[in-house]
Amino acid sequence: MNQSELLLDVSTHALLHLEFKKLDKRLSLAEKNNILVQYLKPIVKSHQYRLVKKTTKSWLQMGRKLNTDFEATLNQERERLQQMSSTDLYQFIALIQEIETELDTKAQYSLAHAIDLNARYGKVLVCVVDEDLTSSFDEDGLMTKATQILFIGDEKLKDQFSSIVDKSTGFQSVIAYEDENHLRIELFRL
């Protein structure tokens, strides 16, 4: 999980924890804040959540302030993270990160005529082929035009790459070119 996903996960679980506590009895603002602070404390110390330690610490500081509605603040943060996590740009970046992780490689960004075919990271070459990737997304993070991803590698890894792209829920992929070791796909917004 990346940082935004972890923060979304932490905030959602903290708020769910509070909701279950509210089922037992009516809670004051101070009690709600204390329950959320107590829930978040171990997360700050957890190695699993080290990516979000700084943000979680700042949330803890907010929750410890007197007369602060920490539940409302955490709900706002959760909504912001949820909106940010649902944009096409965010999903595209998550897709590229998943490809890099699964294939143990790094993606290049290049114009079609400027791709360095020898610049492989690991066993494969993955390249986002676009004249201006930022023009493929608007200011709200929605995909406005299709973009292409080129894969070069052996057939087994090509199938793995194809599988990763196919399971992406935010985009439709169309094969633009394919042979034994090459696959170029075009991604469209669903």
PDB file of N, CA and C in Angstrom, residues 109-190:
ATOM      1  N   TYR A 109       9.351   7.103 -18.850  1.00  0.00           N
ATOM      2  CA  TYR A 109       8.368   7.966 -19.502  1.00  0.00           C
ATOM      3  C   TYR A 109       9.094   8.602 -20.670  1.00  0.00           C
ATOM      4  N   SER A 110       8.569   8.424 -21.883  1.00  0.00           N
ATOM      5  CA  SER A 110       9.315   8.884 -23.040  1.00  0.00           C
ATOM      6  C   SER A 110       8.402   9.131 -24.232  1.00  0.00           C
ATOM      7  N   LEU A 111       8.915   9.893 -25.180  1.00  0.00           N
ATOM      8  CA  LEU A 111       8.275  10.011 -26.487  1.00  0.00           C
ATOM      9  C   LEU A 111       8.561   8.729 -27.255  1.00  0.00           C
ATOM     10  N   ALA A 112       7.717   8.399 -28.202  1.00  0.00           N
ATOM     11  CA  ALA A 112       7.881   7.151 -28.953  1.00  0.00           C
ATOM     12  C   ALA A 112       9.236   7.088 -29.661  1.00  0.00           C
ATOM     13  N   HIS A 113       9.669   8.191 -30.250  1.00  0.00           N
ATOM     14  CA  HIS A 113      10.929   8.177 -31.006  1.00  0.00           C
ATOM     15  C   HIS A 113      12.170   8.284 -30.115  1.00  0.00           C
ATOM     16  N   ALA A 114      11.991   8.524 -28.824  1.00  0.00           N
ATOM     17  CA  ALA A 114      13.138   8.722 -27.935  1.00  0.00           C
ATOM     18  C   ALA A 114      13.320   7.605 -26.911  1.00  0.00           C
ATOM     19  N   ILE A 115      12.613   6.491 -27.064  1.00  0.00           N
ATOM     20  CA  ILE A 115      12.715   5.395 -26.092  1.00  0.00           C
ATOM     21  C   ILE A 115      14.099   4.765 -26.167  1.00  0.00           C
ATOM     22  N   ASP A 116      14.734   4.604 -25.031  1.00  0.00           N
ATOM     23  CA  ASP A 116      16.018   3.909 -24.952  1.00  0.00           C
ATOM     24  C   ASP A 116      15.724   2.426 -24.756  1.00  0.00           C
ATOM     25  N   LEU A 117      15.785   1.659 -25.835  1.00  0.00           N
ATOM     26  CA  LEU A 117      15.425   0.243 -25.796  1.00  0.00           C
ATOM     27  C   LEU A 117      16.409  -0.602 -24.993  1.00  0.00           C
ATOM     28  N   ASN A 118      17.565  -0.059 -24.676  1.00  0.00           N
ATOM     29  CA  ASN A 118      18.559  -0.798 -23.893  1.00  0.00           C
ATOM     30  C   ASN A 118      18.489  -0.480 -22.400  1.00  0.00           C
ATOM     31  N   ALA A 119      17.677   0.462 -22.031  1.00  0.00           N
ATOM     32  CA  ALA A 119      17.594   0.883 -20.623  1.00  0.00           C
ATOM     33  C   ALA A 119      16.590   0.020 -19.873  1.00  0.00           C
ATOM     34  N   ARG A 120      16.958  -1.206 -19.659  1.00  0.00           N
ATOM     35  CA  ARG A 120      16.083  -2.120 -18.927  1.00  0.00           C
ATOM     36  C   ARG A 120      16.473  -2.120 -17.462  1.00  0.00           C
ATOM     37  N   TYR A 121      15.455  -2.141 -16.632  1.00  0.00           N
ATOM     38  CA  TYR A 121      15.661  -2.290 -15.200  1.00  0.00           C
ATOM     39  C   TYR A 121      15.170  -3.683 -14.872  1.00  0.00           C
ATOM     40  N   GLY A 122      16.077  -4.570 -14.556  1.00  0.00           N
ATOM     41  CA  GLY A 122      15.697  -5.964 -14.358  1.00  0.00           C
ATOM     42  C   GLY A 122      15.619  -6.659 -15.703  1.00  0.00           C
ATOM     43  N   LYS A 123      14.638  -7.536 -15.857  1.00  0.00           N
ATOM     44  CA  LYS A 123      14.532  -8.353 -17.067  1.00  0.00           C
ATOM     45  C   LYS A 123      13.644  -7.744 -18.140  1.00  0.00           C
ATOM     46  N   VAL A 124      12.987  -6.629 -17.830  1.00  0.00           N
ATOM     47  CA  VAL A 124      12.016  -6.071 -18.772  1.00  0.00           C
ATOM     48  C   VAL A 124      12.206  -4.571 -18.956  1.00  0.00           C
ATOM     49  N   LEU A 125      11.595  -4.067 -20.023  1.00  0.00           N
ATOM     50  CA  LEU A 125      11.503  -2.639 -20.243  1.00  0.00           C
ATOM     51  C   LEU A 125      10.019  -2.284 -20.231  1.00  0.00           C
ATOM     52  N   VAL A 126       9.658  -1.342 -19.397  1.00  0.00           N
ATOM     53  CA  VAL A 126       8.292  -0.825 -19.354  1.00  0.00           C
ATOM     54  C   VAL A 126       8.399   0.677 -19.556  1.00  0.00           C
ATOM     55  N   CYS A 127       7.654   1.190 -20.534  1.00  0.00           N
ATOM     56  CA  CYS A 127       7.743   2.613 -20.846  1.00  0.00           C
ATOM     57  C   CYS A 127       6.352   3.181 -21.105  1.00  0.00           C
ATOM     58  N   VAL A 128       6.037   4.267 -20.418  1.00  0.00           N
ATOM     59  CA  VAL A 128       4.817   5.013 -20.709  1.00  0.00           C
ATOM     60  C   VAL A 128       5.165   5.923 -21.875  1.00  0.00           C
ATOM     61  N   VAL A 129       4.489   5.696 -23.000  1.00  0.00           N
ATOM     62  CA  VAL A 129       4.796   6.420 -24.229  1.00  0.00           C
ATOM     63  C   VAL A 129       3.759   7.532 -24.397  1.00  0.00           C
ATOM     64  N   ASP A 130       4.211   8.764 -24.209  1.00  0.00           N
ATOM     65  CA  ASP A 130       3.288   9.892 -24.294  1.00  0.00           C
ATOM     66  C   ASP A 130       4.087  11.155 -24.556  1.00  0.00           C
ATOM     67  N   GLU A 131       3.565  12.031 -25.404  1.00  0.00           N
ATOM     68  CA  GLU A 131       4.249  13.290 -25.681  1.00  0.00           C
ATOM     69  C   GLU A 131       4.286  14.178 -24.440  1.00  0.00           C
ATOM     70  N   ASP A 132       3.169  14.241 -23.748  1.00  0.00           N
ATOM     71  CA  ASP A 132       3.081  15.045 -22.537  1.00  0.00           C
ATOM     72  C   ASP A 132       2.083  14.373 -21.609  1.00  0.00           C
ATOM     73  N   LEU A 133       2.594  13.587 -20.685  1.00  0.00           N
ATOM     74  CA  LEU A 133       1.723  12.807 -19.802  1.00  0.00           C
ATOM     75  C   LEU A 133       0.788  13.702 -18.995  1.00  0.00           C
ATOM     76  N   THR A 134       1.254  14.874 -18.609  1.00  0.00           N
ATOM     77  CA  THR A 134       0.389  15.763 -17.825  1.00  0.00           C
ATOM     78  C   THR A 134      -0.816  16.239 -18.621  1.00  0.00           C
ATOM     79  N   SER A 135      -0.700  16.300 -19.942  1.00  0.00           N
ATOM     80  CA  SER A 135      -1.852  16.721 -20.747  1.00  0.00           C
ATOM     81  C   SER A 135      -2.877  15.598 -20.903  1.00  0.00           C
ATOM     82  N   SER A 136      -2.537  14.396 -20.481  1.00  0.00           N
ATOM     83  CA  SER A 136      -3.483  13.277 -20.534  1.00  0.00           C
ATOM     84  C   SER A 136      -4.476  13.321 -19.378  1.00  0.00           C
ATOM     85  N   PHE A 137      -4.209  14.175 -18.388  1.00  0.00           N
ATOM     86  CA  PHE A 137      -5.068  14.291 -17.211  1.00  0.00           C
ATOM     87  C   PHE A 137      -5.404  15.758 -16.979  1.00  0.00           C
ATOM     88  N   ASP A 138      -6.641  16.034 -16.573  1.00  0.00           N
ATOM     89  CA  ASP A 138      -7.011  17.419 -16.283  1.00  0.00           C
ATOM     90  C   ASP A 138      -6.637  17.778 -14.845  1.00  0.00           C
ATOM     91  N   GLU A 139      -6.973  19.008 -14.429  1.00  0.00           N
ATOM     92  CA  GLU A 139      -6.577  19.470 -13.097  1.00  0.00           C
ATOM     93  C   GLU A 139      -7.269  18.712 -11.972  1.00  0.00           C
ATOM     94  N   ASP A 140      -8.371  18.021 -12.285  1.00  0.00           N
ATOM     95  CA  ASP A 140      -9.057  17.205 -11.281  1.00  0.00           C
ATOM     96  C   ASP A 140      -8.560  15.768 -11.254  1.00  0.00           C
ATOM     97  N   GLY A 141      -7.572  15.453 -12.103  1.00  0.00           N
ATOM     98  CA  GLY A 141      -7.013  14.107 -12.126  1.00  0.00           C
ATOM     99  C   GLY A 141      -7.769  13.134 -13.009  1.00  0.00           C
ATOM    100  N   LEU A 142      -8.689  13.623 -13.842  1.00  0.00           N
ATOM    101  CA  LEU A 142      -9.431  12.740 -14.747  1.00  0.00           C
ATOM    102  C   LEU A 142      -8.671  12.585 -16.053  1.00  0.00           C
ATOM    103  N   MET A 143      -8.650  11.371 -16.588  1.00  0.00           N
ATOM    104  CA  MET A 143      -7.957  11.108 -17.843  1.00  0.00           C
ATOM    105  C   MET A 143      -8.755  11.728 -18.989  1.00  0.00           C
ATOM    106  N   THR A 144      -8.097  12.568 -19.774  1.00  0.00           N
ATOM    107  CA  THR A 144      -8.775  13.249 -20.872  1.00  0.00           C
ATOM    108  C   THR A 144      -8.427  12.658 -22.229  1.00  0.00           C
ATOM    109  N   LYS A 145      -7.312  11.951 -22.306  1.00  0.00           N
ATOM    110  CA  LYS A 145      -6.951  11.270 -23.554  1.00  0.00           C
ATOM    111  C   LYS A 145      -6.181  10.002 -23.224  1.00  0.00           C
ATOM    112  N   ALA A 146      -6.198   9.085 -24.164  1.00  0.00           N
ATOM    113  CA  ALA A 146      -5.549   7.787 -23.957  1.00  0.00           C
ATOM    114  C   ALA A 146      -4.035   7.950 -23.873  1.00  0.00           C
ATOM    115  N   THR A 147      -3.405   6.994 -23.227  1.00  0.00           N
ATOM    116  CA  THR A 147      -1.948   6.944 -23.173  1.00  0.00           C
ATOM    117  C   THR A 147      -1.506   5.508 -23.429  1.00  0.00           C
ATOM    118  N   GLN A 148      -0.266   5.316 -23.845  1.00  0.00           N
ATOM    119  CA  GLN A 148       0.224   3.983 -24.186  1.00  0.00           C
ATOM    120  C   GLN A 148       1.324   3.542 -23.234  1.00  0.00           C
ATOM    121  N   ILE A 149       1.378   2.224 -23.037  1.00  0.00           N
ATOM    122  CA  ILE A 149       2.456   1.620 -22.251  1.00  0.00           C
ATOM    123  C   ILE A 149       3.088   0.536 -23.115  1.00  0.00           C
ATOM    124  N   LEU A 150       4.403   0.598 -23.244  1.00  0.00           N
ATOM    125  CA  LEU A 150       5.159  -0.383 -24.019  1.00  0.00           C
ATOM    126  C   LEU A 150       5.843  -1.344 -23.065  1.00  0.00           C
ATOM    127  N   PHE A 151       5.766  -2.631 -23.385  1.00  0.00           N
ATOM    128  CA  PHE A 151       6.439  -3.669 -22.609  1.00  0.00           C
ATOM    129  C   PHE A 151       7.356  -4.424 -23.554  1.00  0.00           C
ATOM    130  N   ILE A 152       8.594  -4.666 -23.127  1.00  0.00           N
ATOM    131  CA  ILE A 152       9.524  -5.528 -23.862  1.00  0.00           C
ATOM    132  C   ILE A 152      10.124  -6.499 -22.860  1.00  0.00           C
ATOM    133  N   GLY A 153       9.978  -7.780 -23.135  1.00  0.00           N
ATOM    134  CA  GLY A 153      10.497  -8.813 -22.249  1.00  0.00           C
ATOM    135  C   GLY A 153      10.027 -10.176 -22.708  1.00  0.00           C
ATOM    136  N   ASP A 154      10.403 -11.224 -21.960  1.00  0.00           N
ATOM    137  CA  ASP A 154      10.018 -12.568 -22.393  1.00  0.00           C
ATOM    138  C   ASP A 154       8.510 -12.786 -22.250  1.00  0.00           C
ATOM    139  N   GLU A 155       8.038 -13.862 -22.873  1.00  0.00           N
ATOM    140  CA  GLU A 155       6.594 -14.095 -22.983  1.00  0.00           C
ATOM    141  C   GLU A 155       5.910 -14.299 -21.629  1.00  0.00           C
ATOM    142  N   LYS A 156       6.594 -14.983 -20.715  1.00  0.00           N
ATOM    143  CA  LYS A 156       6.007 -15.219 -19.392  1.00  0.00           C
ATOM    144  C   LYS A 156       5.773 -13.892 -18.662  1.00  0.00           C
ATOM    145  N   LEU A 157       6.774 -13.020 -18.689  1.00  0.00           N
ATOM    146  CA  LEU A 157       6.644 -11.717 -18.037  1.00  0.00           C
ATOM    147  C   LEU A 157       5.663 -10.820 -18.790  1.00  0.00           C
ATOM    148  N   LYS A 158       5.579 -11.000 -20.103  1.00  0.00           N
ATOM    149  CA  LYS A 158       4.608 -10.246 -20.900  1.00  0.00           C
ATOM    150  C   LYS A 158       3.191 -10.615 -20.473  1.00  0.00           C
ATOM    151  N   ASP A 159       2.959 -11.903 -20.242  1.00  0.00           N
ATOM    152  CA  ASP A 159       1.643 -12.353 -19.774  1.00  0.00           C
ATOM    153  C   ASP A 159       1.337 -11.794 -18.385  1.00  0.00           C
ATOM    154  N   GLN A 160       2.360 -11.738 -17.533  1.00  0.00           N
ATOM    155  CA  GLN A 160       2.187 -11.181 -16.188  1.00  0.00           C
ATOM    156  C   GLN A 160       1.845  -9.690 -16.274  1.00  0.00           C
ATOM    157  N   PHE A 161       2.550  -8.967 -17.133  1.00  0.00           N
ATOM    158  CA  PHE A 161       2.275  -7.544 -17.363  1.00  0.00           C
ATOM    159  C   PHE A 161       0.835  -7.350 -17.839  1.00  0.00           C
ATOM    160  N   SER A 162       0.443  -8.144 -18.809  1.00  0.00           N
ATOM    161  CA  SER A 162      -0.908  -8.062 -19.366  1.00  0.00           C
ATOM    162  C   SER A 162      -1.965  -8.324 -18.297  1.00  0.00           C
ATOM    163  N   SER A 163      -1.695  -9.292 -17.444  1.00  0.00           N
ATOM    164  CA  SER A 163      -2.619  -9.634 -16.363  1.00  0.00           C
ATOM    165  C   SER A 163      -2.780  -8.479 -15.375  1.00  0.00           C
ATOM    166  N   ILE A 164      -1.682  -7.813 -15.039  1.00  0.00           N
ATOM    167  CA  ILE A 164      -1.730  -6.672 -14.119  1.00  0.00           C
ATOM    168  C   ILE A 164      -2.590  -5.558 -14.714  1.00  0.00           C
ATOM    169  N   VAL A 165      -2.374  -5.264 -15.985  1.00  0.00           N
ATOM    170  CA  VAL A 165      -3.127  -4.201 -16.650  1.00  0.00           C
ATOM    171  C   VAL A 165      -4.604  -4.574 -16.754  1.00  0.00           C
ATOM    172  N   ASP A 166      -4.886  -5.832 -17.080  1.00  0.00           N
ATOM    173  CA  ASP A 166      -6.277  -6.275 -17.247  1.00  0.00           C
ATOM    174  C   ASP A 166      -7.080  -6.207 -15.956  1.00  0.00           C
ATOM    175  N   LYS A 167      -6.429  -6.431 -14.829  1.00  0.00           N
ATOM    176  CA  LYS A 167      -7.178  -6.401 -13.566  1.00  0.00           C
ATOM    177  C   LYS A 167      -7.369  -4.981 -13.038  1.00  0.00           C
ATOM    178  N   SER A 168      -6.786  -4.003 -13.710  1.00  0.00           N
ATOM    179  CA  SER A 168      -6.987  -2.604 -13.338  1.00  0.00           C
ATOM    180  C   SER A 168      -8.450  -2.235 -13.567  1.00  0.00           C
ATOM    181  N   THR A 169      -9.090  -1.715 -12.538  1.00  0.00           N
ATOM    182  CA  THR A 169     -10.522  -1.428 -12.632  1.00  0.00           C
ATOM    183  C   THR A 169     -10.826  -0.046 -13.202  1.00  0.00           C
ATOM    184  N   GLY A 170      -9.853   0.822 -13.268  1.00  0.00           N
ATOM    185  CA  GLY A 170     -10.113   2.186 -13.716  1.00  0.00           C
ATOM    186  C   GLY A 170      -9.944   2.421 -15.197  1.00  0.00           C
ATOM    187  N   PHE A 171      -9.343   1.448 -15.889  1.00  0.00           N
ATOM    188  CA  PHE A 171      -9.012   1.674 -17.291  1.00  0.00           C
ATOM    189  C   PHE A 171      -9.392   0.484 -18.160  1.00  0.00           C
ATOM    190  N   GLN A 172      -9.631   0.786 -19.416  1.00  0.00           N
ATOM    191  CA  GLN A 172      -9.816  -0.254 -20.425  1.00  0.00           C
ATOM    192  C   GLN A 172      -8.539  -0.251 -21.252  1.00  0.00           C
ATOM    193  N   SER A 173      -8.022  -1.431 -21.544  1.00  0.00           N
ATOM    194  CA  SER A 173      -6.803  -1.500 -22.342  1.00  0.00           C
ATOM    195  C   SER A 173      -7.102  -2.152 -23.686  1.00  0.00           C
ATOM    196  N   VAL A 174      -6.453  -1.620 -24.717  1.00  0.00           N
ATOM    197  CA  VAL A 174      -6.573  -2.154 -26.068  1.00  0.00           C
ATOM    198  C   VAL A 174      -5.159  -2.417 -26.564  1.00  0.00           C
ATOM    199  N   ILE A 175      -4.959  -3.585 -27.163  1.00  0.00           N
ATOM    200  CA  ILE A 175      -3.631  -3.919 -27.683  1.00  0.00           C
ATOM    201  C   ILE A 175      -3.392  -3.128 -28.958  1.00  0.00           C
ATOM    202  N   ALA A 176      -2.341  -2.308 -28.945  1.00  0.00           N
ATOM    203  CA  ALA A 176      -1.973  -1.523 -30.118  1.00  0.00           C
ATOM    204  C   ALA A 176      -0.978  -2.295 -30.985  1.00  0.00           C
ATOM    205  N   TYR A 177      -0.139  -3.124 -30.344  1.00  0.00           N
ATOM    206  CA  TYR A 177       0.835  -3.941 -31.069  1.00  0.00           C
ATOM    207  C   TYR A 177       1.263  -5.081 -30.163  1.00  0.00           C
ATOM    208  N   GLU A 178       1.471  -6.257 -30.762  1.00  0.00           N
ATOM    209  CA  GLU A 178       1.961  -7.388 -29.985  1.00  0.00           C
ATOM    210  C   GLU A 178       2.718  -8.345 -30.882  1.00  0.00           C
ATOM    211  N   ASP A 179       3.861  -8.804 -30.393  1.00  0.00           N
ATOM    212  CA  ASP A 179       4.570  -9.932 -30.989  1.00  0.00           C
ATOM    213  C   ASP A 179       5.125 -10.761 -29.831  1.00  0.00           C
ATOM    214  N   GLU A 180       6.079 -11.635 -30.116  1.00  0.00           N
ATOM    215  CA  GLU A 180       6.569 -12.568 -29.101  1.00  0.00           C
ATOM    216  C   GLU A 180       7.090 -11.886 -27.836  1.00  0.00           C
ATOM    217  N   ASN A 181       7.857 -10.812 -27.992  1.00  0.00           N
ATOM    218  CA  ASN A 181       8.488 -10.154 -26.841  1.00  0.00           C
ATOM    219  C   ASN A 181       8.027  -8.720 -26.596  1.00  0.00           C
ATOM    220  N   HIS A 182       7.132  -8.217 -27.425  1.00  0.00           N
ATOM    221  CA  HIS A 182       6.689  -6.831 -27.314  1.00  0.00           C
ATOM    222  C   HIS A 182       5.178  -6.770 -27.125  1.00  0.00           C
ATOM    223  N   LEU A 183       4.765  -5.808 -26.323  1.00  0.00           N
ATOM    224  CA  LEU A 183       3.338  -5.549 -26.158  1.00  0.00           C
ATOM    225  C   LEU A 183       3.177  -4.054 -25.910  1.00  0.00           C
ATOM    226  N   ARG A 184       2.402  -3.421 -26.768  1.00  0.00           N
ATOM    227  CA  ARG A 184       2.095  -2.003 -26.577  1.00  0.00           C
ATOM    228  C   ARG A 184       0.585  -1.890 -26.412  1.00  0.00           C
ATOM    229  N   ILE A 185       0.182  -1.361 -25.288  1.00  0.00           N
ATOM    230  CA  ILE A 185      -1.248  -1.234 -25.023  1.00  0.00           C
ATOM    231  C   ILE A 185      -1.624   0.236 -24.937  1.00  0.00           C
ATOM    232  N   GLU A 186      -2.863   0.503 -25.254  1.00  0.00           N
ATOM    233  CA  GLU A 186      -3.397   1.842 -25.110  1.00  0.00           C
ATOM    234  C   GLU A 186      -4.415   1.809 -23.978  1.00  0.00           C
ATOM    235  N   LEU A 187      -4.269   2.725 -23.037  1.00  0.00           N
ATOM    236  CA  LEU A 187      -5.176   2.791 -21.888  1.00  0.00           C
ATOM    237  C   LEU A 187      -6.193   3.903 -22.085  1.00  0.00           C
ATOM    238  N   PHE A 188      -7.453   3.559 -21.852  1.00  0.00           N
ATOM    239  CA  PHE A 188      -8.547   4.516 -21.923  1.00  0.00           C
ATOM    240  C   PHE A 188      -9.257   4.556 -20.583  1.00  0.00           C
ATOM    241  N   ARG A 189      -9.844   5.679 -20.286  1.00  0.00           N
ATOM    242  CA  ARG A 189     -10.657   5.816 -19.075  1.00  0.00           C
ATOM    243  C   ARG A 189     -11.941   5.029 -19.266  1.00  0.00           C
ATOM    244  N   LEU A 190     -12.365   4.317 -18.234  1.00  0.00           N
ATOM    245  CA  LEU A 190     -13.644   3.595 -18.302  1.00  0.00           C
ATOM    246  C   LEU A 190     -14.812   4.540 -18.178  1.00  0.00           C
TER     247      LEU A 190
END
